[in-house]
Short mmCIF file of C-alpha atoms in Angstrom, two decimals:
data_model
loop_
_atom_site.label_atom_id
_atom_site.label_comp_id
_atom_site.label_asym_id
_atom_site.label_seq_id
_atom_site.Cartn_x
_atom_site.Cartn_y
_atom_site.Cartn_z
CA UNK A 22 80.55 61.96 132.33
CA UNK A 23 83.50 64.05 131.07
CA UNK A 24 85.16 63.41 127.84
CA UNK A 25 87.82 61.51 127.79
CA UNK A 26 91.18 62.95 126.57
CA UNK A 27 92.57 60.04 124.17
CA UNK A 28 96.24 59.30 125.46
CA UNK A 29 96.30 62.15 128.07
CA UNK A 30 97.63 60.19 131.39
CA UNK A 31 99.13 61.09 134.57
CA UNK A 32 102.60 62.40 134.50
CA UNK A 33 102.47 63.85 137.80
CA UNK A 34 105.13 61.93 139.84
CA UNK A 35 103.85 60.59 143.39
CA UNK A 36 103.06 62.66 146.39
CA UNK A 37 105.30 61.59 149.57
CA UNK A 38 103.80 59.41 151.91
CA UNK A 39 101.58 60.75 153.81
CA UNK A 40 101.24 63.92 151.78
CA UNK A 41 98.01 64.98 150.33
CA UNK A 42 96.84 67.28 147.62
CA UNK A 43 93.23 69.34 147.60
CA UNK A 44 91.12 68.43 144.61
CA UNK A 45 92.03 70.08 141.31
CA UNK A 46 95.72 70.68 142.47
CA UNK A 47 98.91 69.61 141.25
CA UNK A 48 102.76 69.80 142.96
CA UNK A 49 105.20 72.14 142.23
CA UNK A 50 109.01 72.28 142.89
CA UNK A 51 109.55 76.03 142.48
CA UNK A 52 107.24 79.25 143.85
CA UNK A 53 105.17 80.88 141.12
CA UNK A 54 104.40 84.79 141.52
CA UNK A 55 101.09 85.49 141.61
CA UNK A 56 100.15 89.68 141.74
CA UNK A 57 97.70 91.78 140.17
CA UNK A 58 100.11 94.88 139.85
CA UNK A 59 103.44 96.60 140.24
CA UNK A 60 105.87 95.22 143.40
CA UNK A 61 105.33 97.63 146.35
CA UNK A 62 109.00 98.67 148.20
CA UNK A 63 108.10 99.72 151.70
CA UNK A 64 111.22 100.39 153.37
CA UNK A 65 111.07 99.10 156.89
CA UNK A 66 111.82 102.68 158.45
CA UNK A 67 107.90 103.69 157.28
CA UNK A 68 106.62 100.05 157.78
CA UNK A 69 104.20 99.67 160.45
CA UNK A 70 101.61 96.89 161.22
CA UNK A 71 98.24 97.93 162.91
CA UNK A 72 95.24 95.92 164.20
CA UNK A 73 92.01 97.09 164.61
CA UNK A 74 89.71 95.15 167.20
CA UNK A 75 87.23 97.79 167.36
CA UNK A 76 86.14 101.09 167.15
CA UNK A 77 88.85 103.33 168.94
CA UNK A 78 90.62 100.07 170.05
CA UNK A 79 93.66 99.67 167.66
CA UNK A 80 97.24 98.67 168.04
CA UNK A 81 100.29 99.59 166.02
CA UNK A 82 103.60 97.92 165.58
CA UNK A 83 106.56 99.42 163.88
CA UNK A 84 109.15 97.24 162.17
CA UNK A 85 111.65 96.64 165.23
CA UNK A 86 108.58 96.45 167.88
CA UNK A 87 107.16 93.95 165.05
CA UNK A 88 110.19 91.80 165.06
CA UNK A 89 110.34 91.79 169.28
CA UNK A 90 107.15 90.05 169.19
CA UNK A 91 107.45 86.49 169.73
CA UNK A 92 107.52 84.28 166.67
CA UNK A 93 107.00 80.83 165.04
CA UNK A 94 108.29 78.50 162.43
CA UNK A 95 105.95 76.71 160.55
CA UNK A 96 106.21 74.36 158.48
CA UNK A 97 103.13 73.86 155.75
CA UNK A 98 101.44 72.99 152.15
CA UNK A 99 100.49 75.99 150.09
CA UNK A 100 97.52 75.95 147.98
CA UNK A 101 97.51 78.13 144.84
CA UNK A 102 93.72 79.08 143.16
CA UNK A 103 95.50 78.35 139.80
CA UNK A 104 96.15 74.98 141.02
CA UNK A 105 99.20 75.04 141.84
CA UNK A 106 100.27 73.53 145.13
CA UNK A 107 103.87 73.23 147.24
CA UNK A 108 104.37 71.00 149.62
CA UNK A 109 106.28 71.50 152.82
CA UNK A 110 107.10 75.48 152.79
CA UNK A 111 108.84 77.34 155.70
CA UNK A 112 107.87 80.36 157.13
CA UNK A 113 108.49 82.30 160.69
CA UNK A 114 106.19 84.63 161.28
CA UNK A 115 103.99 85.79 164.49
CA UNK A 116 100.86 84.18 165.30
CA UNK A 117 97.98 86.24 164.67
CA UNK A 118 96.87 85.08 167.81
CA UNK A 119 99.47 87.03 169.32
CA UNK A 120 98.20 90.36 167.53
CA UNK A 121 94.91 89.72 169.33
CA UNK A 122 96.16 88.70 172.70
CA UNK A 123 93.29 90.23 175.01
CA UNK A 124 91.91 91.74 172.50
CA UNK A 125 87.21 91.83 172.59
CA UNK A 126 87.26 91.78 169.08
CA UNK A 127 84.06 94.14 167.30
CA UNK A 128 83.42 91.35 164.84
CA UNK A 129 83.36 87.81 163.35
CA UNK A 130 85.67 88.85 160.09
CA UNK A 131 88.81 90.52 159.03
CA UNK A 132 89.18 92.79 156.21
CA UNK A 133 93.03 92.78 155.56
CA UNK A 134 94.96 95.78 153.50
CA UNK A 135 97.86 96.06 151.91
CA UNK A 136 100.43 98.31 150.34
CA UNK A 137 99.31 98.35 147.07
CA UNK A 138 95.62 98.94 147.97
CA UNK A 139 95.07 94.99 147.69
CA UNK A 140 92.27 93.76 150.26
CA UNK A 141 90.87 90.06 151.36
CA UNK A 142 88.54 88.97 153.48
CA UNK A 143 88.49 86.33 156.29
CA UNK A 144 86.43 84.96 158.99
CA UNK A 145 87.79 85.86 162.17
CA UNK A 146 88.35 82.05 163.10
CA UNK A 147 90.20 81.25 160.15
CA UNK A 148 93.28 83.34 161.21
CA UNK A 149 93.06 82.78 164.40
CA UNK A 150 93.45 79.34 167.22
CA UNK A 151 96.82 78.54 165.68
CA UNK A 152 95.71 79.21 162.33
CA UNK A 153 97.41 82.23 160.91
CA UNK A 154 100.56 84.13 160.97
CA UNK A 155 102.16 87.37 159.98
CA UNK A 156 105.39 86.02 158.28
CA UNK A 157 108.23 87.72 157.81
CA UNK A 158 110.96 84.98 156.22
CA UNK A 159 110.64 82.23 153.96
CA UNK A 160 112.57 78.92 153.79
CA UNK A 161 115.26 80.95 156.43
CA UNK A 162 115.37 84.32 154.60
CA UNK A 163 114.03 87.53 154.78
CA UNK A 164 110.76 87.36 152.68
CA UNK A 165 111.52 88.66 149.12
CA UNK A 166 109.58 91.70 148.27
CA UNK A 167 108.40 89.84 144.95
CA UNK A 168 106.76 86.79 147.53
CA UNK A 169 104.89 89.14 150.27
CA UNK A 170 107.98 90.81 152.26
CA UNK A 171 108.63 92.83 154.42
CA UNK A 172 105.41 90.65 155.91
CA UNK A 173 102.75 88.78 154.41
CA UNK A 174 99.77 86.92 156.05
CA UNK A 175 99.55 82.89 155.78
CA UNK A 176 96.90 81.16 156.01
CA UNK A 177 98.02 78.08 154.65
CA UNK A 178 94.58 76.09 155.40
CA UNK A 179 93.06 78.70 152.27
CA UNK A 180 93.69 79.17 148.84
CA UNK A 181 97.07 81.54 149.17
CA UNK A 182 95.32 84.44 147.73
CA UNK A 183 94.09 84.71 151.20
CA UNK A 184 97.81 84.84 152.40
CA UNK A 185 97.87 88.62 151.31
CA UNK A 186 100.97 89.73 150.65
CA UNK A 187 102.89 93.45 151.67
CA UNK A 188 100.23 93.21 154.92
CA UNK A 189 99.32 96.21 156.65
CA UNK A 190 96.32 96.23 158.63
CA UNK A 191 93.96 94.04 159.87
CA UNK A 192 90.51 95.43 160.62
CA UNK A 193 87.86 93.65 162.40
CA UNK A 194 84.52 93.98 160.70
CA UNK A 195 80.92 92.83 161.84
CA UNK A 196 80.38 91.94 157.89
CA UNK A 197 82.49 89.92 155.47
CA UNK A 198 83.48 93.03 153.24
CA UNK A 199 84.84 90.90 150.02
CA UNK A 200 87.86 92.22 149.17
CA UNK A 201 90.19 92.18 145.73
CA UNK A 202 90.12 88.96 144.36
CA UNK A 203 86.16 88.18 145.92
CA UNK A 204 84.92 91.06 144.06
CA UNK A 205 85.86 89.78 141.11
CA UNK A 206 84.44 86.46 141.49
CA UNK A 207 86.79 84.75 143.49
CA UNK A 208 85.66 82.68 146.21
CA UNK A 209 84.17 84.16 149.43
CA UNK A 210 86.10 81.68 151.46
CA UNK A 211 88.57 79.69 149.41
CA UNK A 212 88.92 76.22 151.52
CA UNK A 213 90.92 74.35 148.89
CA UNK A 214 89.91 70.94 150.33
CA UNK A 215 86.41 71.94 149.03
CA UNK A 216 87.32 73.74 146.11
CA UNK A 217 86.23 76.97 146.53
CA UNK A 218 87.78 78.52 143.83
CA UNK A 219 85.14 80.57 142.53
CA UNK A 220 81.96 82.61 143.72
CA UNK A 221 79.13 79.94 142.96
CA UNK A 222 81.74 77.18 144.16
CA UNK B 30 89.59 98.76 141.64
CA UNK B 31 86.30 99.81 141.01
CA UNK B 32 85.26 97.98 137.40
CA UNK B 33 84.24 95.12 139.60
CA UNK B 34 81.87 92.40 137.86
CA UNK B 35 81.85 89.36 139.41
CA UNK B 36 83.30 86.98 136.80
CA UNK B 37 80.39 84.28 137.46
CA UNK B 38 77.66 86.34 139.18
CA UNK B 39 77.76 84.66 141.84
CA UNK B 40 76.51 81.60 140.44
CA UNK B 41 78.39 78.01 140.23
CA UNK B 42 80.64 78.60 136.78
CA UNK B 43 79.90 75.60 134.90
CA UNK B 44 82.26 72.67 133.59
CA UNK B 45 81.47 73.06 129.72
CA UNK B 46 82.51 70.55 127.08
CA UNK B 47 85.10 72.42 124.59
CA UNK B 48 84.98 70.39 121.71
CA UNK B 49 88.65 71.31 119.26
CA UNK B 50 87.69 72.39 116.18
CA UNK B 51 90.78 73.87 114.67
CA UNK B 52 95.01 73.02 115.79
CA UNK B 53 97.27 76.42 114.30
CA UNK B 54 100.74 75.61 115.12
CA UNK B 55 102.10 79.07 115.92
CA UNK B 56 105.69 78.85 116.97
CA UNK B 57 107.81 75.34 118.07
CA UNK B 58 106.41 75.19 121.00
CA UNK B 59 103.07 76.77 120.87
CA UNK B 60 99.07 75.88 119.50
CA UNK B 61 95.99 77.47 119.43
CA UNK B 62 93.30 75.39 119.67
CA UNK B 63 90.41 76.82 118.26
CA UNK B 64 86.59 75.84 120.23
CA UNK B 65 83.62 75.57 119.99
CA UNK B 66 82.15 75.68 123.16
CA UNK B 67 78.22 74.98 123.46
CA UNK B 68 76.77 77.59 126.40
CA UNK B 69 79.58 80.26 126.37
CA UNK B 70 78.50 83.36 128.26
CA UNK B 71 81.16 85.30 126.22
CA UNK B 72 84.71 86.88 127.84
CA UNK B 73 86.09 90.04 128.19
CA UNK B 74 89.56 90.63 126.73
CA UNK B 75 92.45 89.42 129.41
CA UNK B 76 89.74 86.93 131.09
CA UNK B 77 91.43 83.23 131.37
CA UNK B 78 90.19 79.81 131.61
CA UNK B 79 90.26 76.55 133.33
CA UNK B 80 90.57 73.77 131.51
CA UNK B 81 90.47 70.39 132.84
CA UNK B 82 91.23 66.63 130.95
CA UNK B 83 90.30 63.54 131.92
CA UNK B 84 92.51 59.88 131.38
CA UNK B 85 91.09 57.07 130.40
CA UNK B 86 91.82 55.61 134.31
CA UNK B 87 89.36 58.98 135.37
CA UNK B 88 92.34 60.48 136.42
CA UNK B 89 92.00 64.56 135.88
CA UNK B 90 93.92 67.58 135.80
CA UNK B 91 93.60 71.20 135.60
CA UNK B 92 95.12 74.28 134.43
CA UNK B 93 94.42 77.88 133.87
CA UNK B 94 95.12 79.59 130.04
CA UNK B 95 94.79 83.05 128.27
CA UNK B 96 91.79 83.19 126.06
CA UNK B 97 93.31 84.43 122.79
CA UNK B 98 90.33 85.41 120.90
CA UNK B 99 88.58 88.28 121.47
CA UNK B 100 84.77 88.78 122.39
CA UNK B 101 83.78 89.24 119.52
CA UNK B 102 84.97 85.88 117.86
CA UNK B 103 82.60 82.97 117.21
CA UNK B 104 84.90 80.82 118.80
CA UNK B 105 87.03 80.57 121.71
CA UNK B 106 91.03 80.46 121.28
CA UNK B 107 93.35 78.99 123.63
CA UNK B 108 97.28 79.41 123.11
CA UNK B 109 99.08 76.65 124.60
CA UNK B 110 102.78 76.53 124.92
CA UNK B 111 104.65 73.45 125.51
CA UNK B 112 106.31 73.18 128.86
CA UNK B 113 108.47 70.18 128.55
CA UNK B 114 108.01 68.87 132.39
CA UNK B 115 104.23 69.77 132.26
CA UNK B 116 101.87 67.14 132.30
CA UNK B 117 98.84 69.01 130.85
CA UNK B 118 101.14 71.31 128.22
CA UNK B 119 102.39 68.63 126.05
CA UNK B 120 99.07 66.64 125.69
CA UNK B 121 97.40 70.53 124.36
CA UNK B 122 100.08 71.59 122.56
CA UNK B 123 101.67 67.75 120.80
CA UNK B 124 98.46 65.71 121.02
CA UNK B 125 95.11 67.07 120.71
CA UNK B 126 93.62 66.82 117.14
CA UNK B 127 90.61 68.40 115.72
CA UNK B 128 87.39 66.60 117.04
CA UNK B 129 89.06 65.94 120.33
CA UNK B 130 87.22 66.83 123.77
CA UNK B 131 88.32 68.19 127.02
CA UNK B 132 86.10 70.39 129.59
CA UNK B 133 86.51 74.35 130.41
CA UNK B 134 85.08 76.43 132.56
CA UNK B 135 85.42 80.25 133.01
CA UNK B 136 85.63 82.86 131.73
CA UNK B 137 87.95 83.81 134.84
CA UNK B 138 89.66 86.78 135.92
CA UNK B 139 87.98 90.10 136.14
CA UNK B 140 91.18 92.43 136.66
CA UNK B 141 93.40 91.90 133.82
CA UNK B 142 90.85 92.80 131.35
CA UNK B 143 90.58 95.71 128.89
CA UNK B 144 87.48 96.70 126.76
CA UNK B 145 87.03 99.35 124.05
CA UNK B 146 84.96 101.50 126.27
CA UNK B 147 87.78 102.33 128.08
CA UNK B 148 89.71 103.63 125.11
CA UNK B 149 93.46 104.54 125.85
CA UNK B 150 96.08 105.29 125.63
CA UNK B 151 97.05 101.62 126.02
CA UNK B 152 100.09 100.45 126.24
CA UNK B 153 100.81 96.35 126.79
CA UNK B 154 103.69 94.70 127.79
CA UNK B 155 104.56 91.05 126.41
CA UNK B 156 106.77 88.47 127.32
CA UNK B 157 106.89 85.49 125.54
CA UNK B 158 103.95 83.61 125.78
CA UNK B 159 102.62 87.10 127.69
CA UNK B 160 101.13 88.27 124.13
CA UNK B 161 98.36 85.36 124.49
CA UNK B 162 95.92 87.78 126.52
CA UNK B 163 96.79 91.39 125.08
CA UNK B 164 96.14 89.53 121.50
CA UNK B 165 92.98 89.26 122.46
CA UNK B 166 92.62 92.37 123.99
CA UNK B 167 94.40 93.74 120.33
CA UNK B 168 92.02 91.83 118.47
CA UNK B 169 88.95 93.04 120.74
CA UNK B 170 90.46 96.48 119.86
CA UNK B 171 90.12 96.04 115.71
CA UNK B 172 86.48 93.95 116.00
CA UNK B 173 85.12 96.69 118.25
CA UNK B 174 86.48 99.08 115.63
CA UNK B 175 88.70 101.14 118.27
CA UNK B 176 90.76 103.64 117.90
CA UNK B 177 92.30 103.50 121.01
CA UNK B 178 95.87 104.66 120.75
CA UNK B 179 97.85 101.77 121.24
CA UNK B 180 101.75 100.91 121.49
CA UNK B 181 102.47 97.11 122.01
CA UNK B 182 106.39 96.20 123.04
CA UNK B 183 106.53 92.69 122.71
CA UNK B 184 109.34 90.48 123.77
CA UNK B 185 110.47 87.02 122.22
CA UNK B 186 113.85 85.04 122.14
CA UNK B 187 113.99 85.19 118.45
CA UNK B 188 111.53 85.73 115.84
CA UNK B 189 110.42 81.80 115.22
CA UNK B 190 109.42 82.18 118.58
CA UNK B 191 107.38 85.11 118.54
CA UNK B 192 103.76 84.11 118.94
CA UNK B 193 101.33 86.12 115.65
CA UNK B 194 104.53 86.84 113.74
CA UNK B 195 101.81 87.43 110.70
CA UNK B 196 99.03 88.57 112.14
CA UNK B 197 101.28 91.48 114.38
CA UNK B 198 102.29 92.91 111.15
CA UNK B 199 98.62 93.36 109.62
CA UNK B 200 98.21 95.01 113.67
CA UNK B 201 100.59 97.55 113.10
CA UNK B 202 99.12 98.94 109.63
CA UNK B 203 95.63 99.77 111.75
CA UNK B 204 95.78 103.20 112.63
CA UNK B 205 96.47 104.55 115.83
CA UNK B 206 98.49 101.27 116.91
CA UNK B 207 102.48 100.43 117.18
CA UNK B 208 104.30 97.41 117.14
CA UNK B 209 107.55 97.43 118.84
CA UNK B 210 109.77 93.98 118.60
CA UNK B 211 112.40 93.08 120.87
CA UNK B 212 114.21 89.94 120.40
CA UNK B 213 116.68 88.48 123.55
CA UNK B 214 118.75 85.95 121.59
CA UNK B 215 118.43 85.93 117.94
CA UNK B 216 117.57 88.82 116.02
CA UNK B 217 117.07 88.69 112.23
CA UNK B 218 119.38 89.61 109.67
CA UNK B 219 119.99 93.17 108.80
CA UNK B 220 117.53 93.84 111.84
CA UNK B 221 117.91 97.15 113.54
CA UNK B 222 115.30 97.25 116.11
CA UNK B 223 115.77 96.57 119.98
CA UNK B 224 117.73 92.95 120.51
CA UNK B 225 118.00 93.20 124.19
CA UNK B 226 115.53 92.37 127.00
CA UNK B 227 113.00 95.10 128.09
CA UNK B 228 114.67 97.89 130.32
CA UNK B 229 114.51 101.03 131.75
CA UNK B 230 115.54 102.79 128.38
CA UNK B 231 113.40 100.24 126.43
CA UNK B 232 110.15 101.51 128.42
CA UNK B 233 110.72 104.85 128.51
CA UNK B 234 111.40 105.25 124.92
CA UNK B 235 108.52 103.09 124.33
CA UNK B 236 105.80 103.41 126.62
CA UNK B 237 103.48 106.53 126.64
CA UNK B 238 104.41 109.32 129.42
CA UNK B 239 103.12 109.05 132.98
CA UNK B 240 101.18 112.34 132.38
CA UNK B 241 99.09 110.74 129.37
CA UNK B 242 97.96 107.98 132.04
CA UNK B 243 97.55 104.96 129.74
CA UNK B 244 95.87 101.96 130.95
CA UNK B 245 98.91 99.53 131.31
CA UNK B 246 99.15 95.38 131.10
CA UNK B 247 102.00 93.77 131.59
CA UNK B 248 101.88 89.82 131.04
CA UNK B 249 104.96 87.11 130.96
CA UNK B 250 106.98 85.37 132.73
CA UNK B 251 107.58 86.30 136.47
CA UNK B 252 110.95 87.61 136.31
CA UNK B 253 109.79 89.84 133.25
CA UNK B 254 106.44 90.93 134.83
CA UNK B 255 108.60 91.79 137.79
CA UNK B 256 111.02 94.07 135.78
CA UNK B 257 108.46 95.18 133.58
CA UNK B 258 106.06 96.64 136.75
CA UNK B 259 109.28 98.08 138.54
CA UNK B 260 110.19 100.07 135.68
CA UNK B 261 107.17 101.23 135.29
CA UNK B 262 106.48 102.42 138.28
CA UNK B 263 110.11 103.83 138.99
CA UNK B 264 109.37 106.25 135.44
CA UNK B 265 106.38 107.34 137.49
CA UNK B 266 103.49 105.11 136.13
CA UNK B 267 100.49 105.16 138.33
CA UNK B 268 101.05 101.68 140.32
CA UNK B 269 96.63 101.71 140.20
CA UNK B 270 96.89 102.01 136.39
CA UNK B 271 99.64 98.89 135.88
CA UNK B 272 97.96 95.56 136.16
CA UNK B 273 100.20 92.36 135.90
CA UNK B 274 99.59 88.85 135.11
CA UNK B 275 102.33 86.35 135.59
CA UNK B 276 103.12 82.88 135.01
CA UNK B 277 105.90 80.28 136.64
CA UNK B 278 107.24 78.10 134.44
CA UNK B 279 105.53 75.14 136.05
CA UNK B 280 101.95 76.12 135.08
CA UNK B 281 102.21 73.60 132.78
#
């Protein structure tokens, strides 16, 4: 049994209906930062996006060919390892479905890189089937450099490290190559409904 | 990115009962609760926390804090600050008494950590309640006996509010370390150090050149951590060498 905290009581206010929160987690109002270093500014005129399926099989997308693809909103609950969570966030982005139209992919995972040099790693079927987008614009805007822009993954379903932010590439792997954050002891996965939070979880 | 130790080895990091041995009311708004903390695998300087209370009704909540204390310390140190519309905040920082319970697991983090072994030049950036974790990597620094060259700029509204007012100045008399104030609304009197937040001219007049690549942490709030790592980086710090750790103002 854990100790109890003498006069410590809830003064979280209610969830909407029908809202839920993952174990551990608590609402917020505003968008904490989370980064482990300096702000990357890409400007869009070098930006490119590239997908690799397999050996020799990549594709490449520069900004305006990026922004011709079709896209979605979405509307969706962010969960934040530090336990943080925000209800009801807006994003457009394109599926990553999309990305992979057609594609025989060479592996079960993604390894996903960023400006910056920050990495994560997925299973392939947790970005794709409707689950994952490349999002460029948040709540109607452009995506703030600060929050992920010019293009961030989200993959709301995961703990929002996952959602890596100033996305690059995505490279199909045959292994789950842990990347920033899973290195150093973060979850392999990070499902936030089973608190995955840390390596052991 | 290559110092990478898993920060639980893999293994399922442990609720642990933190009993409070010790309340130091620091500034206003900010405690450090001093534990004892039965099964510790020790910390690295930088390395965080969860900590996570339970209501009488079983109702329980969790938050992440700075470990203030450094490895070396018997005990483990946790500096709260109060955020008024927290719900876990208050309770640390207005209600929690010597002999009082709570659970804590961790140590987390493995990035925003700095050991002796490294040595320096370091230079760390603090914003507010930022200092928390580069105290302890400061006090890691004088228990390890470093001599690390070391230049702290440290940022606070006004000097009642600046977290180790004491202990900063017995810092600055170790060798090979500076102390550099700033204070954003109310200086004191006759003061005629920097009374402006951090900028471009603050850094650069401040921080160590690019050339002498010093191992750089930046902590505060995000607005700060955001200026902070731009300015950096636009005076032509390694981006690899500047690690960040933020906070919103709802961690609380």
């Amino acid at each position: 049994m854990p100790p109890i905290s003498r006069g410590f009581r809830r003064r979280q206010r209610d969830l909407p209906e029908g809202a839920r929160l993952p174990p551990g987690q608590h609402l917020v109002d505003d968008f904490p930062v989370l980064s482990a270093g300096p702000t990357p500014h890409v400007p869009l005129d070098t930006w490119d996006l590239a997908v690799y399926v397999a050996v020799g099989e990549s594709r490449r997308w520069d900004w305006d060919a990026f922004r011709a693809l079709p896209a979605e909103t979405v509307t969706v609950d962010i969960h934040c390892v530090t336990s943080w969570s925000k209800l009801g966030t807006v994003w457009e982005g394109v599926p990553v479905d999309t990305l992979l139209a057609d594609a025989d992919p060479f592996g079960a995972f993604v390894s996903v890189e960023c400006d910056g040099g920050y990495t994560t790693n997925l299973p392939l079927e947790d970005v794709t089937n409707g689950k994952a987008w490349v999002a460029f614009a948040y709540d109607g805007a452009p995506l703030e450099p600060e929050h992920g822009g010019p293009a961030r993954l989200l993959v709301p379903h995961l703990y929002f490290w996952k959602s890596a932010k100033w996305v690059r590439r995505i490279v199909v792997t045959e292994d789950d190559e842990l990347g920033f954050w899973e290195t150093l002891g973060y979850h392999r996965r990070g499902d936030p409904w089973r608190e995955q939070r840390y390596s052991g979880d | 990115m290559s110092s990478a130790i898993p920060a639980t080895d893999g293994r399922r990091a442990a609720w642990r009962v933190a009993a409070v041995r010790e309340v130091v009311h620091e500034t206003p708004a900010a405690v450090t609760l001093v534990l004892d903390v039965p099964g510790w695998p020790g910390h690295r300087a930088g390395q965080h926390v969860d900590v996570r209370l339970t209501a009488e009704d079983g109702y329980q909540a969790q938050r992440s804090y700075s470990i203030a204390s450094a490895p070396e310390e018997p005990r483990v140190a946790l500096t709260v600050e109060r955020l008024d519309d927290g719900e876990v905040s208050p309770y640390l920082a207005e209600e929690v008494r010597p002999g009082d319970e709570f659970e804590l697991r961790g140590p987390i983090g493995g990035w925003f950590t700095w050991s002796a072994r490294q040595g320096g030049p370091l230079l760390l950036v603090a914003g507010g309640s930022g200092l928390v974790p580069l105290m302890a990597m400061l006090r890691h620094r004088r228990l390890a006996r470093s001599e690390a060259a070391t230049r702290l700029l440290v940022s606070a509204s006004s000097p009642g509010e600046l977290l180790y007012a004491g202990e900063l100045e017995a810092v600055e008399a170790e060798p090979g370390i500076e102390v550099v104030r700033t204070f954003t609304r109310r200086a004191p009197d006759g003061w005629t150090g920097f009374a402006r937040r951090v900028d471009r001219a603050m850094l650069e007049a401040v921080a160590w050149p690019p050339d002498a690549a010093p191992h750089v942490f930046v902590c505060g709030p995000s607005g700060f951590v955001e200026t902070v790592a731009g300015h950096l980086v636009a005076l032509r710090h390694d981006p690899d060498h500047v690690r960040t750790e933020r906070f919103g103002a709802t961690g609380g």
